[in-house]
Tab-separated table of C-alpha atoms in Angstrom:
chain	number	residue	atom	x	y	z
A	169	MET	CA	133.181	145.681	47.502
A	170	SER	CA	132.809	146.138	51.202
A	171	ALA	CA	130.909	143.972	53.608
A	172	GLY	CA	129.174	146.728	55.573
A	173	TRP	CA	125.865	146.660	57.410
A	174	THR	CA	122.462	145.657	56.038
A	175	ARG	CA	119.427	147.885	56.596
A	176	GLU	CA	118.447	145.727	59.561
A	177	GLN	CA	121.932	145.886	61.036
A	178	MET	CA	121.964	149.688	60.676
A	179	ALA	CA	118.642	149.850	62.517
A	180	ALA	CA	119.876	147.458	65.218
A	181	ARG	CA	123.026	149.522	65.683
A	182	ALA	CA	120.990	152.722	66.089
A	183	ALA	CA	118.709	151.017	68.633
A	184	GLN	CA	121.799	150.327	70.796
A	185	ASP	CA	122.185	154.086	71.344
A	186	ILE	CA	118.635	154.710	72.536
A	187	PRO	CA	118.339	154.688	76.335
A	188	ASP	CA	115.815	152.667	78.295
A	189	GLY	CA	112.496	154.474	78.714
A	190	ALA	CA	113.074	156.883	75.813
A	191	CYS	CA	110.148	158.366	73.893
A	192	VAL	CA	111.060	157.822	70.269
A	193	ASN	CA	109.718	159.025	66.932
A	194	LEU	CA	110.723	156.925	63.930
A	195	GLY	CA	110.710	158.282	60.390
A	196	ILE	CA	109.504	156.331	57.373
A	197	GLY	CA	111.776	153.726	55.735
A	198	ILE	CA	114.837	152.210	57.424
A	199	PRO	CA	114.118	154.115	60.687
A	200	GLU	CA	110.901	152.099	61.089
A	201	LEU	CA	113.047	148.960	61.417
A	202	VAL	CA	114.546	150.260	64.683
A	203	ALA	CA	111.415	149.084	66.516
A	204	GLY	CA	112.328	145.492	65.723
A	205	PHE	CA	115.693	145.701	67.500
A	206	VAL	CA	115.019	146.992	70.990
A	207	PRO	CA	117.958	145.797	73.112
A	208	GLU	CA	117.227	143.228	75.820
A	209	GLY	CA	116.057	144.823	79.050
A	210	ARG	CA	115.036	148.177	77.510
A	211	GLU	CA	111.648	149.655	76.719
A	212	PHE	CA	111.055	152.401	74.133
A	213	ILE	CA	107.785	154.302	73.852
A	214	TYR	CA	106.902	155.163	70.256
A	215	HIS	CA	105.264	158.441	69.338
A	216	THR	CA	103.498	158.985	66.039
A	217	GLU	CA	102.547	162.477	64.921
A	218	ASN	CA	98.876	161.815	64.300
A	219	GLY	CA	98.125	161.442	67.984
A	220	LEU	CA	99.389	158.233	69.567
A	221	LEU	CA	102.006	157.631	72.243
A	222	GLY	CA	102.522	153.917	72.742
A	223	MET	CA	102.382	152.736	69.141
A	224	GLY	CA	102.672	148.983	68.681
A	225	PRO	CA	103.514	146.778	65.700
A	226	PRO	CA	101.270	146.449	62.623
A	227	PRO	CA	98.160	144.296	63.130
A	228	ALA	CA	97.253	141.163	61.200
A	229	GLU	CA	95.264	142.136	58.113
A	230	ASN	CA	91.992	140.847	59.577
A	231	GLU	CA	92.560	142.782	62.814
A	232	ARG	CA	93.008	146.222	61.278
A	233	ASP	CA	91.227	149.135	62.893
A	234	LEU	CA	90.510	151.783	60.250
A	235	ASP	CA	90.821	154.518	62.889
A	236	LEU	CA	94.244	153.402	64.097
A	237	MET	CA	97.039	154.530	61.793
A	238	ASN	CA	100.520	155.992	62.078
A	239	ALA	CA	101.923	159.125	60.499
A	240	GLY	CA	103.017	157.073	57.483
A	241	LYS	CA	99.292	156.251	56.979
A	242	LYS	CA	99.936	152.595	57.815
A	243	TYR	CA	97.716	150.564	60.133
A	244	VAL	CA	99.258	150.046	63.565
A	245	THR	CA	98.271	148.905	67.059
A	246	ALA	CA	98.332	150.601	70.446
A	247	VAL	CA	100.230	148.943	73.306
A	248	PRO	CA	98.773	148.659	76.832
A	249	GLY	CA	99.305	152.060	78.456
A	250	ALA	CA	99.032	153.972	75.176
A	251	ALA	CA	97.414	157.417	74.906
A	252	TYR	CA	95.551	159.211	72.118
A	253	PHE	CA	95.563	162.997	71.751
A	254	HIS	CA	94.907	165.716	69.200
A	255	HIS	CA	97.420	167.146	66.758
A	256	ALA	CA	98.368	170.269	68.728
A	257	ASP	CA	99.161	168.138	71.791
A	258	SER	CA	101.097	165.726	69.595
A	259	PHE	CA	103.269	168.511	68.218
A	260	SER	CA	103.599	170.052	71.675
A	261	MET	CA	105.338	166.795	72.579
A	262	ILE	CA	107.671	167.342	69.627
A	263	ARG	CA	108.138	171.111	69.730
A	264	GLY	CA	108.135	171.309	73.511
A	265	GLY	CA	111.196	169.060	73.719
A	266	HIS	CA	109.419	166.082	75.276
A	267	ILE	CA	110.467	163.474	72.692
A	268	ASP	CA	113.932	162.085	73.438
A	269	VAL	CA	115.056	160.665	70.112
A	270	CYS	CA	113.987	160.978	66.492
A	271	VAL	CA	115.456	158.642	63.885
A	272	LEU	CA	115.124	159.943	60.336
A	273	GLY	CA	116.086	158.981	56.833
A	274	THR	CA	117.688	161.623	54.666
A	275	MET	CA	118.740	162.712	51.210
A	276	GLN	CA	121.752	164.653	52.500
A	277	VAL	CA	123.361	165.464	55.824
A	278	ALA	CA	126.173	167.996	56.199
A	279	ALA	CA	129.299	168.110	58.339
A	280	ASN	CA	127.761	170.935	60.411
A	281	GLY	CA	124.652	168.863	61.198
A	282	ASP	CA	122.389	170.401	58.545
A	283	ILE	CA	119.822	167.954	57.190
A	284	ALA	CA	117.959	167.981	53.860
A	285	ASN	CA	115.280	165.303	53.673
A	286	TRP	CA	112.032	166.888	52.450
A	287	SER	CA	112.484	168.227	48.930
A	288	THR	CA	114.883	168.091	46.019
A	289	GLY	CA	113.843	171.639	45.164
A	290	ALA	CA	113.489	170.535	41.537
A	291	PRO	CA	111.175	172.708	39.428
A	292	GLY	CA	107.742	171.109	39.131
A	293	ALA	CA	108.231	168.902	42.192
A	294	ILE	CA	105.321	169.090	44.620
A	295	PRO	CA	106.758	170.193	47.953
A	296	ALA	CA	105.605	168.150	50.954
A	297	VAL	CA	107.125	168.752	54.365
A	298	GLY	CA	104.851	166.986	56.858
A	299	GLY	CA	106.291	167.111	60.367
A	300	ALA	CA	109.973	166.924	59.413
A	301	MET	CA	110.826	170.545	60.204
A	302	ASP	CA	109.066	170.335	63.570
A	303	LEU	CA	110.850	167.107	64.496
A	304	VAL	CA	114.376	168.306	63.696
A	305	GLN	CA	113.897	171.515	65.696
A	306	GLY	CA	112.031	170.073	68.649
A	307	VAL	CA	113.302	166.574	69.453
A	308	LYS	CA	116.246	166.386	71.860
A	309	ARG	CA	118.443	164.092	69.725
A	310	ILE	CA	118.242	163.661	65.955
A	311	TYR	CA	119.743	160.458	64.587
A	312	VAL	CA	119.918	159.723	60.874
A	313	ILE	CA	119.935	156.301	59.227
A	314	THR	CA	120.943	156.303	55.596
A	315	GLN	CA	122.962	154.496	52.974
A	316	HIS	CA	126.371	156.166	52.828
A	317	THR	CA	125.899	157.024	49.146
A	318	THR	CA	123.027	157.341	46.667
A	319	ARG	CA	122.262	154.610	44.123
A	320	ASN	CA	124.481	156.537	41.725
A	321	GLY	CA	127.330	156.467	44.219
A	322	ASP	CA	127.085	160.160	45.147
A	323	PRO	CA	127.907	160.903	48.786
A	324	LYS	CA	124.988	161.646	51.089
A	325	LEU	CA	127.324	162.921	53.805
A	326	VAL	CA	128.422	166.247	52.380
A	327	GLU	CA	130.210	169.489	53.253
A	328	ARG	CA	127.072	171.581	52.571
A	329	CYS	CA	123.640	170.303	51.544
A	330	SER	CA	122.708	171.186	47.968
A	331	TYR	CA	119.021	170.307	48.554
A	332	PRO	CA	116.733	172.654	50.522
A	333	LEU	CA	117.316	172.275	54.263
A	334	THR	CA	114.891	170.688	56.683
A	335	GLY	CA	116.829	172.255	59.535
A	336	PRO	CA	120.288	173.670	60.217
A	337	GLY	CA	122.784	172.089	62.614
A	338	VAL	CA	120.386	169.576	64.159
A	339	VAL	CA	121.829	166.102	63.497
A	340	SER	CA	124.030	164.514	66.156
A	341	ARG	CA	124.745	161.000	64.852
A	342	ILE	CA	124.512	159.132	61.527
A	343	TYR	CA	124.232	155.374	60.960
A	344	THR	CA	125.186	154.265	57.462
A	345	ASP	CA	125.892	150.899	55.854
A	346	LEU	CA	129.602	151.646	56.331
A	347	ALA	CA	129.988	153.386	59.677
A	348	VAL	CA	128.554	155.217	62.635
A	349	VAL	CA	129.506	158.875	62.249
A	350	ASP	CA	129.174	161.729	64.745
A	351	VAL	CA	128.652	165.362	63.851
A	352	THR	CA	131.192	167.226	65.993
A	353	ASP	CA	132.525	170.776	66.247
A	354	ASP	CA	135.318	169.526	63.957
A	355	GLY	CA	132.890	168.049	61.410
A	356	PHE	CA	132.267	164.354	60.733
A	357	ARG	CA	134.060	161.858	62.946
A	358	VAL	CA	133.838	158.060	62.627
A	359	VAL	CA	132.652	156.391	65.819
A	360	GLU	CA	132.642	152.835	64.561
A	361	LEU	CA	133.312	151.059	61.263
A	362	ALA	CA	131.064	148.290	59.929
A	363	PRO	CA	132.705	144.854	59.718
A	364	GLY	CA	135.021	144.574	56.718
A	365	VAL	CA	135.025	148.331	56.084
A	366	ASP	CA	138.157	150.424	56.504
A	367	PHE	CA	138.446	154.146	57.152
A	368	GLU	CA	139.840	154.838	53.668
A	369	GLU	CA	136.657	153.531	52.059
A	370	VAL	CA	134.473	155.678	54.322
A	371	LYS	CA	136.650	158.696	53.603
A	372	ASN	CA	136.472	158.112	49.831
A	373	LYS	CA	132.677	157.823	49.910
A	374	THR	CA	132.137	160.891	52.085
A	375	GLY	CA	131.671	164.287	50.417
A	376	ALA	CA	133.359	166.218	53.231
A	377	SER	CA	136.419	165.844	55.388
A	378	ILE	CA	135.957	163.145	57.995
A	379	LEU	CA	138.052	162.224	61.012
A	380	PRO	CA	138.913	158.656	62.034
A	381	SER	CA	137.811	157.337	65.401
A	382	ASP	CA	140.141	158.121	68.267
B	210	MET	CA	66.583	173.314	75.237
B	211	ILE	CA	69.704	173.677	73.184
B	212	ASP	CA	69.747	171.158	70.364
B	213	LYS	CA	72.396	171.472	67.661
B	214	GLN	CA	71.227	168.468	65.687
B	215	VAL	CA	70.443	168.918	62.016
B	216	LEU	CA	68.723	166.106	60.186
B	217	SER	CA	70.837	165.647	57.072
B	218	VAL	CA	74.352	166.232	55.807
B	219	SER	CA	72.949	168.333	52.961
B	220	GLU	CA	71.162	170.615	55.434
B	221	ALA	CA	74.349	170.790	57.519
B	222	VAL	CA	76.455	172.234	54.682
B	223	ALA	CA	73.712	174.113	52.781
B	224	ASP	CA	74.835	177.652	53.704
B	225	ILE	CA	78.581	177.333	52.975
B	226	PRO	CA	79.117	180.205	50.523
B	227	GLU	CA	81.331	180.847	47.523
B	228	GLY	CA	84.904	181.668	48.577
B	229	ALA	CA	84.614	180.278	52.095
B	230	THR	CA	87.606	178.939	54.027
B	231	VAL	CA	86.835	175.418	55.222
B	232	MET	CA	88.813	173.261	57.627
B	233	VAL	CA	88.437	169.546	56.980
B	234	GLY	CA	89.361	167.147	59.776
B	235	GLY	CA	91.248	163.915	59.267
B	236	PHE	CA	94.793	162.779	58.729
B	237	GLY	CA	94.948	160.802	55.537
B	238	ALA	CA	91.958	158.484	55.655
B	239	SER	CA	91.401	158.374	59.404
B	240	GLY	CA	88.899	160.936	60.646
B	241	SER	CA	87.982	162.176	57.192
B	242	PRO	CA	84.334	163.388	57.188
B	243	ILE	CA	83.471	161.707	53.893
B	244	GLU	CA	79.682	162.161	54.099
B	245	LEU	CA	79.975	165.909	54.810
B	246	LEU	CA	82.487	166.276	51.963
B	247	HIS	CA	80.210	164.460	49.541
B	248	ALA	CA	77.316	166.680	50.654
B	249	LEU	CA	79.494	169.704	49.879
B	250	ILE	CA	80.166	168.299	46.409
B	251	ASP	CA	76.409	167.898	45.870
B	252	GLN	CA	75.906	171.461	47.135
B	253	GLY	CA	78.407	172.629	44.514
B	254	VAL	CA	79.947	175.751	46.090
B	255	LYS	CA	83.196	176.901	44.439
B	256	ASN	CA	86.375	178.926	45.120
B	257	LEU	CA	86.910	177.324	48.498
B	258	THR	CA	90.121	177.530	50.480
B	259	VAL	CA	90.532	174.175	52.230
B	260	ILE	CA	92.714	173.456	55.252
B	261	ASN	CA	93.625	169.792	55.817
B	262	ASN	CA	96.868	167.978	56.528
B	263	ASN	CA	96.764	166.320	53.091
B	264	THR	CA	94.846	166.635	49.828
B	265	GLY	CA	92.748	163.482	49.854
B	266	ASN	CA	93.178	160.102	48.225
B	267	GLY	CA	91.717	158.356	45.214
B	268	GLU	CA	88.643	160.095	43.797
B	269	VAL	CA	86.445	160.257	46.890
B	270	GLY	CA	86.065	162.662	49.811
B	271	LEU	CA	88.474	165.614	49.793
B	272	ALA	CA	90.155	164.489	46.574
B	273	ALA	CA	86.736	164.412	44.883
B	274	LEU	CA	85.932	167.930	46.146
B	275	ILE	CA	89.214	169.127	44.640
B	276	GLY	CA	88.642	167.118	41.462
B	277	ASN	CA	85.206	168.689	41.104
B	278	GLY	CA	86.869	172.093	40.721
B	279	GLN	CA	85.507	173.511	43.973
B	280	VAL	CA	88.821	174.292	45.655
B	281	ARG	CA	90.878	177.349	44.735
B	282	LYS	CA	93.592	176.854	47.334
B	283	MET	CA	94.868	174.128	49.683
B	284	ILE	CA	96.641	174.862	52.950
B	285	CYS	CA	98.353	171.655	54.077
B	286	SER	CA	101.599	170.022	55.206
B	287	PHE	CA	101.768	167.003	52.922
B	288	PRO	CA	99.963	167.398	49.596
B	289	ARG	CA	100.956	164.100	48.014
B	290	SER	CA	100.881	160.449	48.931
B	291	SER	CA	100.932	157.123	47.163
B	292	GLN	CA	97.188	157.296	46.489
B	293	SER	CA	96.765	161.012	45.871
B	294	LYS	CA	96.435	161.791	42.175
B	295	VAL	CA	93.890	164.581	41.860
B	296	PHE	CA	95.722	167.417	43.621
B	297	PRO	CA	99.159	166.669	42.111
B	298	GLN	CA	97.677	166.744	38.608
B	299	LEU	CA	95.847	170.070	39.118
B	300	TYR	CA	98.884	171.568	40.853
B	301	LYS	CA	101.146	170.667	37.937
B	302	GLU	CA	98.629	172.253	35.569
B	303	GLY	CA	98.665	175.442	37.677
B	304	LYS	CA	94.952	175.108	38.432
B	305	ILE	CA	95.159	175.109	42.228
B	306	GLU	CA	97.164	177.095	44.772
B	307	LEU	CA	99.182	175.565	47.577
B	308	GLU	CA	100.267	177.041	50.904
B	309	LEU	CA	102.687	174.537	52.417
B	310	VAL	CA	102.821	174.642	56.229
B	311	PRO	CA	104.862	172.312	58.458
B	312	GLN	CA	102.533	169.973	60.287
B	313	GLY	CA	103.249	171.233	63.808
B	314	THR	CA	102.985	174.848	62.698
B	315	LEU	CA	99.702	174.014	60.944
B	316	ALA	CA	98.300	172.466	64.129
B	317	GLU	CA	99.524	175.320	66.326
B	318	ARG	CA	98.225	178.027	63.962
B	319	ILE	CA	94.813	176.359	64.109
B	320	ARG	CA	94.976	175.985	67.898
B	321	ALA	CA	96.090	179.628	68.249
B	322	ALA	CA	93.099	180.798	66.208
B	323	GLY	CA	90.771	178.859	68.468
B	324	ALA	CA	92.462	180.291	71.556
B	325	GLY	CA	92.405	183.919	70.354
B	326	ILE	CA	96.188	184.159	69.965
B	327	PRO	CA	96.964	186.093	66.764
B	328	ALA	CA	100.555	184.871	66.340
B	329	PHE	CA	103.341	182.922	67.996
B	330	TYR	CA	107.046	182.231	67.502
B	331	THR	CA	108.575	178.849	66.710
B	332	PRO	CA	112.015	177.580	65.647
B	333	THR	CA	110.349	175.327	63.058
B	334	THR	CA	111.486	176.373	59.524
B	335	VAL	CA	114.339	178.584	60.790
B	336	GLY	CA	117.165	178.407	58.247
B	337	THR	CA	114.922	176.927	55.530
B	338	VAL	CA	113.154	178.262	52.434
B	339	LEU	CA	109.827	178.058	54.284
B	340	ALA	CA	111.008	180.841	56.634
B	341	GLU	CA	111.596	183.282	53.782
B	342	GLY	CA	109.779	186.566	54.295
B	343	LYS	CA	108.797	185.766	57.865
B	344	GLU	CA	109.631	187.878	60.902
B	345	VAL	CA	112.492	186.371	62.921
B	346	ARG	CA	113.049	187.106	66.593
B	347	GLU	CA	115.549	185.739	69.073
B	348	PHE	CA	114.458	184.136	72.331
B	349	ASP	CA	117.009	182.576	74.702
B	350	GLY	CA	119.692	182.980	72.064
B	351	ARG	CA	117.814	181.035	69.401
B	352	ASP	CA	116.044	182.326	66.290
B	353	HIS	CA	112.299	181.825	65.972
B	354	VAL	CA	109.908	182.723	63.137
B	355	MET	CA	106.556	184.362	63.670
B	356	GLU	CA	103.516	182.398	62.522
B	357	PRO	CA	99.991	183.846	62.387
B	358	TRP	CA	96.821	182.165	63.557
B	359	LEU	CA	94.802	180.237	60.997
B	360	LYS	CA	91.037	180.730	61.136
B	361	ALA	CA	88.233	179.307	59.052
B	362	ASP	CA	84.634	180.131	58.272
B	363	TYR	CA	83.596	176.490	58.583
B	364	ALA	CA	85.027	173.226	59.907
B	365	LEU	CA	83.848	169.783	58.774
B	366	ILE	CA	84.666	167.205	61.437
B	367	LYS	CA	83.981	163.515	62.044
B	368	CYS	CA	83.561	162.215	65.589
B	369	GLU	CA	82.473	159.050	67.351
B	370	VAL	CA	79.863	160.134	69.898
B	371	ALA	CA	78.094	163.483	70.267
B	372	ASP	CA	75.267	164.871	72.342
B	373	PRO	CA	72.811	167.618	71.343
B	374	LEU	CA	74.973	170.256	73.043
B	375	GLY	CA	77.892	169.378	70.791
B	376	ASN	CA	80.053	167.596	73.349
B	377	LEU	CA	82.221	165.159	71.383
B	378	THR	CA	84.364	162.079	71.755
B	379	TYR	CA	86.536	160.616	69.015
B	380	ASN	CA	87.925	157.207	68.109
B	381	LYS	CA	91.666	156.535	68.402
B	382	THR	CA	93.858	158.353	65.852
B	383	ALA	CA	90.778	159.600	63.983
B	384	ARG	CA	90.830	162.432	66.547
B	385	ASN	CA	93.907	164.169	65.022
B	386	PHE	CA	92.932	167.703	63.869
B	387	GLY	CA	89.276	167.453	65.013
B	388	PRO	CA	89.418	169.150	68.437
B	389	ILE	CA	91.531	172.116	67.298
B	390	MET	CA	89.597	172.676	64.076
B	391	CYS	CA	86.342	172.708	66.063
B	392	MET	CA	87.827	175.620	68.051
B	393	ALA	CA	89.145	177.594	65.092
B	394	ALA	CA	86.103	177.850	62.796
B	395	THR	CA	83.243	180.327	63.020
B	396	THR	CA	80.790	177.525	62.246
B	397	THR	CA	81.753	173.965	63.169
B	398	ILE	CA	79.784	171.149	61.570
B	399	VAL	CA	80.253	167.659	62.985
B	400	GLN	CA	79.151	164.291	61.673
B	401	THR	CA	78.874	161.771	64.488
B	402	LYS	CA	78.648	158.023	64.351
B	403	LYS	CA	76.353	158.060	67.368
B	404	LEU	CA	74.153	160.805	68.794
B	405	VAL	CA	73.265	160.297	72.445
B	406	ALA	CA	71.032	162.165	74.876
B	407	ARG	CA	72.566	164.921	76.983
B	408	GLY	CA	74.183	163.511	80.098
B	409	GLU	CA	75.127	160.248	78.453
B	410	ILE	CA	78.706	161.332	77.804
B	411	ASP	CA	80.605	161.366	81.089
B	412	PRO	CA	81.847	164.980	81.503
B	413	GLU	CA	85.278	163.521	82.329
B	414	HIS	CA	85.353	161.895	78.892
B	415	VAL	CA	84.369	164.887	76.762
B	416	ILE	CA	87.210	165.705	74.348
B	417	THR	CA	85.602	168.645	72.530
B	418	PRO	CA	83.269	170.691	74.760
B	419	GLY	CA	80.045	171.674	73.015
B	420	ILE	CA	80.893	175.392	73.076
B	421	PHE	CA	83.111	174.755	70.030
B	422	VAL	CA	80.410	172.995	67.986
B	423	ASN	CA	77.490	174.511	66.062
B	424	ARG	CA	75.839	171.676	64.134
B	425	ILE	CA	75.645	167.932	64.678
B	426	VAL	CA	74.448	165.450	62.092
B	427	GLU	CA	74.222	161.746	62.811
B	428	VAL	CA	75.865	159.446	60.246
B	429	PRO	CA	75.494	156.047	61.904
B	430	ASP	CA	77.575	153.950	59.530
B	431	PRO	CA	80.192	156.271	58.018
B	432	VAL	CA	82.182	155.115	55.018
B	433	HIS	CA	85.951	155.044	55.234
B	434	GLU	CA	88.150	156.486	52.513
B	435	ASP	CA	90.376	153.399	52.309
B	436	THR	CA	87.349	151.112	51.932
B	437	LEU	CA	85.930	153.257	49.108
B	438	ILE	CA	89.274	153.366	47.307
B	439	ALA	CA	89.782	149.609	47.689
B	440	ALA	CA	86.334	149.138	46.121
B	441	GLY	CA	87.295	151.390	43.207
B	442	ARG	CA	84.618	153.973	44.059
B	443	ARG	CA	84.490	157.499	42.676
B	444	PHE	CA	82.389	160.475	43.670
B	445	PRO	CA	80.204	162.027	42.388
């Protein structure tokens, strides 16, 4: 068994790569944890699809405002300097290339940067896409945070996604429990290994060829 | 004097006919016009096509309208959530149609309809199953799919403050689809928490100009979907 990174450590590692002043959209799940690890001296501005730039942390239960939610339908707060706007403006921020970084979870990500994170495509499944396809096409940098493998041990970093795509060739960097991995013209390349993890382990748990760090 | 006020939610939705396409504001629970939706359930019209980001929660509001068998088709981006049971059940039984639209494309198709723009191109869905059958055109070396405007016969919207001309303000993230749906429907019906005299809304603060609104009904103490669900309420 490897040591590797916890969910919080993966989120903290991703936060290190977000520049000061960036407008950031965080997906549901581990990506939400990024907000708790803003590096000293930096400020991130959080965008949520349902019309808020300047999203703050969740309120205490007795301070909830029923009209103040995030795109995950959770109650949130607005920081001083926040702005509200309608849905077309919100997605103009996304589709118009005004959001700097989006951090997403995924089911699969491929060596060419394809991402599949909205549907298994299984018969009878109810498809639900939300804003995922808009985010991956519109945001300047797409980062993915994910466990390196599924609960069954199947690789989530693959040669080609077998699930329906959210978008082709859009992911630039992946943070897993084992490593930070870049999507390059030559496919996956390890940027950094988690403590106690060696390249062989990452290679064995990756479903595509992967290059060691320089 | 122009006065768009109607005196009850039932009067506000009375003429919505069989087969109408109805936009319903709200994103999840916030901004959902529950009182107008319940009035539409009481009115009983069927075969509706409903446009909303979701499909409602619990057994109140939009979910209750669907559960009451009044909706033939949903156009939305995210038809399931932890508390949505009614739509998923009917969908699995093949009793309701679904047109799945990415959220940004949904918003822009609605905005385009309101702005008189019949179609636009976007890279959203390129290379995915949701682009199948759509016209693709290259701009600046990148593929884009064509998306048509999305109009409606009626829009049901919740706002915070309105005046008799239909000028509106909203509250926080309850704004969401409200302003663009007001623009895109032939007849826009708005429930407002507070109705004020003309001139009382600072023109600098108007979010939806009254030109996009046809009927205003005051609902001073609107119920919230989450509160109803937490209380175990069902409608009708």
